[in-house]
Amino acid sequence: MTVVSPPPRVPAAATRTAVPFARDLARHGDRLAVVAGTERWTYRELAQRVAATAVRLGGGRKLVLVSGANDAAQLVTYLAALAAGHVALLVPPAQAGAVAAAYDPDAVLSGGELDVRRPESAHDLHPELALLMPTSGSTGSPKLARLSHENLQANAESIVESLGIQDTDRAVTTLPLHYVYGLSVVNTHLLRGAAVVLTDHSVADACFWDLFKAEGGTTLAGVPHTFDLLDRVGFAGMRLPRLRSVTQAGGRLSPAQVVRYAELGRRGGWDFVVMYGQTEATARMAYLPPALAAEHPSTVGVAIPGGSFSLAPVPEATAPGVGEVVYEGPNVMLGYATSPADLALGRTVTALRTGDLARRTPDGLIEIVGRRSRFVKIAGLRIDLDHVEAELSGPGRTVRCTGADGELLVAVSTDPDAVRREIVERYRLPAHAVTVAVVSELPRLANGKVDQPALAALVRAATPAPAAPADEPGPLPERLRALYAELLGRPDATLDSTFVGLGGDSLSYVELSIRLEEALGAVPANWHVTPIRALAAGSADAVRVRWWARRVETTAALRALAIVCVVATHAGLFTLQGGAHVLVAAAGFNFARFRLTGADRLTRLRQQAVSLARVVVPSVAWIGAVVALTDQYGPLNVVLLNGLFGSPTWTSDWHFWFVEVLVYILVVLAALLALPPVDRLERRFPFALPVALLGFGLLGRYEVLDRGVPHTMPVFWLFAFGWAAARASRWWQRLALTAVLALTVPGFFGNSARELAIVAGIALLLWCATVPCPAPLQRAVSVLASASLYIYLTHWQVYPRLVDVHPALAVAASLGAGALLWWLASRATALAGVMRQAGRDRSRR
């Protein structure tokens, strides 16, 4: 570029709308201002070049598109536009053509050459408008943030104050000038009279560090990707004696990395400053004082001088204390521009709604926890992509998520099958909606952020088509998948699905386990958490068990036996009481096994809600139908509240006490486990917590607490006992529970036979995972156990009508009627699942 000395005068009309730090460069005199390749300019020399370029731009106010590398031409043209009162439009080179076509700039800097297209502007430019910056990623015509003269000056002044930038500092550019964070580094150092070293070298390039050391770099700025590169090149071991501060913004750095770099800074004598900002706030809005980084690594700190934060309630913010971050300050943009006509607008934004979700810590620091736009909706569930990334990433495994409603696309560094299974099971998503692929190198924009559209394309391209021969399962895996889909009502089941992940519970566990044994010969003890693919693969090693040596899962056998005893006792065929109380313990056992999984808290709660609905819906439907057709029960029975508000005297209204007790217990436990501290307590002490609840329940059993409601509080201890039994992984734990069982059941009913039956049933649950069951009986056990709830509900209306004919007929009819109703309900559930899936498929098309 041509050097003019002395500098030409800039028209007075323009200087009145100039940005002060760009207009007053000469006041820093002969201090070093810019190092650009072999050129070294003082502030006086930089001011001369800026003034000369301002003259070339001409009078009036023009829209000046500036695009290029981190070089002298881009910097000087940008400063000239600000100093002469023009409007600068900074864009990456890849977007320059599309943006120029959309906004028709009056002057264009491209390839180092300045082209002034017209003597007068073709646009109506608002007097306060100084800078336009793109806000989106790699789209051809991005939405622009309209930034004012005050925005630029105020933000630069606030950052200088926050970071304590000195006139002796030297910043080596690690980020492009068309990225607002990189531009902010330049603005702040020029405001203070410090030096800027221009380079396009990456921090992964040895040439960068040669330059940094040779020029005595004191300031380093980076986005999260920058710090990944620093780790690769051994930054921790570098000797950088003049380094004074390292700043981080442009995305969330993991707390572990924050702590590590804070410690590196402490040892190396430099400050590590986490910052937070957006283009709409002219770069930066918050900073974390270096002294707080190690103690509060998950926060972004406090507002910069002159700014303030508030948290606004939004639907996506479901956790206590979380809201959308709203920022106010003199650096908040005028508003957005989406077309040239918008350049005439004045201020349309006063408070910036950032789209980020955050909470305020007790120390007053802002902690970003997610982003509103980083949500996708799948199968009716809102999935927080940032949360998924944070939960699944770890040592040796990087996870990045993108997608759209109905589709979750995940890029991983390793083990895609395991990640996919974990996502499906933890978040209860249909497996067909989750695509996971290994991506060796994440695509990034010029600002270092992940290019989301490019990432989505890479994941799709890296995922083999489902019908590819190499991935097509053999007949057995597909038969098993179809079996899961049919019995669980989940047509979206895939070969990577598990029983628990598909929402299976105790009602479907028995039938599926027996059907699997018929198909495989034997099933492993942990089959309910094993992917279908792995079950099929392991079938080759399964030993075929002869029919007389077959075994069935203990809870299934107990449920089948207990419901038969309940019906037979009521019908007078024989008397063996205690079956309902064994069922209470079995319910606690299955609650722990199927509902207290390793999934996150919200997923657990959804699973508990589904489990509760599978009890409540058929119960209310059946009792409601009986009440509508007869006068046998009352309204309290229909809403399952007889146990709370009904007569304390035993009447026919108490027929459904078992269902009511189970519902009450499940509701209370869901409410408790919805509390994060209780959820964490259960995960940390999976055996101790139910033991503590068992102790609490015994207070009701021994009437230390007022009974209050018959048949409810006194049996909670049995549910807690079953829960503890499921969590008892060591022999001494089972032995201790057996002792408690033997000491507490006797005397409860005053009926030795009944108490012995309860002790024997629960002890069997505690010590034996399976019991012998010849193959001809397995199908009957499966049906009776699966249909036990329906049998219990319906037998009150069936056996009284047949007991006078013969008690055995009454029992058989009761069991058959309940089993038939269960079969119809199961088929209806499966059909509903198919219809829901078909609806989702149509909506995607």
PDB file of C-alpha atoms in Angstrom, residues 416-417 435-438 458-472:
ATOM      1  CA  PRO A 416     -19.286 -45.752  18.199  1.00  0.00           C
ATOM      2  CA  ASP A 417     -21.363 -48.832  19.071  1.00  0.00           C
ATOM      3  CA  THR A 435     -26.560 -42.118  14.280  1.00  0.00           C
ATOM      4  CA  VAL A 436     -23.019 -42.419  15.630  1.00  0.00           C
ATOM      5  CA  ALA A 437     -19.846 -42.512  13.560  1.00  0.00           C
ATOM      6  CA  VAL A 438     -16.121 -42.123  14.050  1.00  0.00           C
ATOM      7  CA  LEU A 458     -19.478 -36.328   7.835  1.00  0.00           C
ATOM      8  CA  VAL A 459     -21.467 -38.436  10.318  1.00  0.00           C
ATOM      9  CA  ARG A 460     -23.979 -39.432   7.679  1.00  0.00           C
ATOM     10  CA  ALA A 461     -21.241 -40.201   5.163  1.00  0.00           C
ATOM     11  CA  ALA A 462     -19.268 -42.261   7.687  1.00  0.00           C
ATOM     12  CA  THR A 463     -22.257 -44.384   8.697  1.00  0.00           C
ATOM     13  CA  PRO A 464     -22.695 -47.563   6.647  1.00  0.00           C
ATOM     14  CA  ALA A 465     -26.099 -48.031   5.077  1.00  0.00           C
ATOM     15  CA  PRO A 466     -28.188 -50.382   7.223  1.00  0.00           C
ATOM     16  CA  ALA A 467     -28.703 -52.764   4.317  1.00  0.00           C
ATOM     17  CA  ALA A 468     -25.005 -53.175   3.570  1.00  0.00           C
ATOM     18  CA  PRO A 469     -24.189 -56.893   3.474  1.00  0.00           C
ATOM     19  CA  ALA A 470     -21.363 -56.586   5.984  1.00  0.00           C
ATOM     20  CA  ASP A 471     -23.742 -55.197   8.602  1.00  0.00           C
ATOM     21  CA  GLU A 472     -26.835 -57.235   7.799  1.00  0.00           C
TER      22      GLU A 472
END
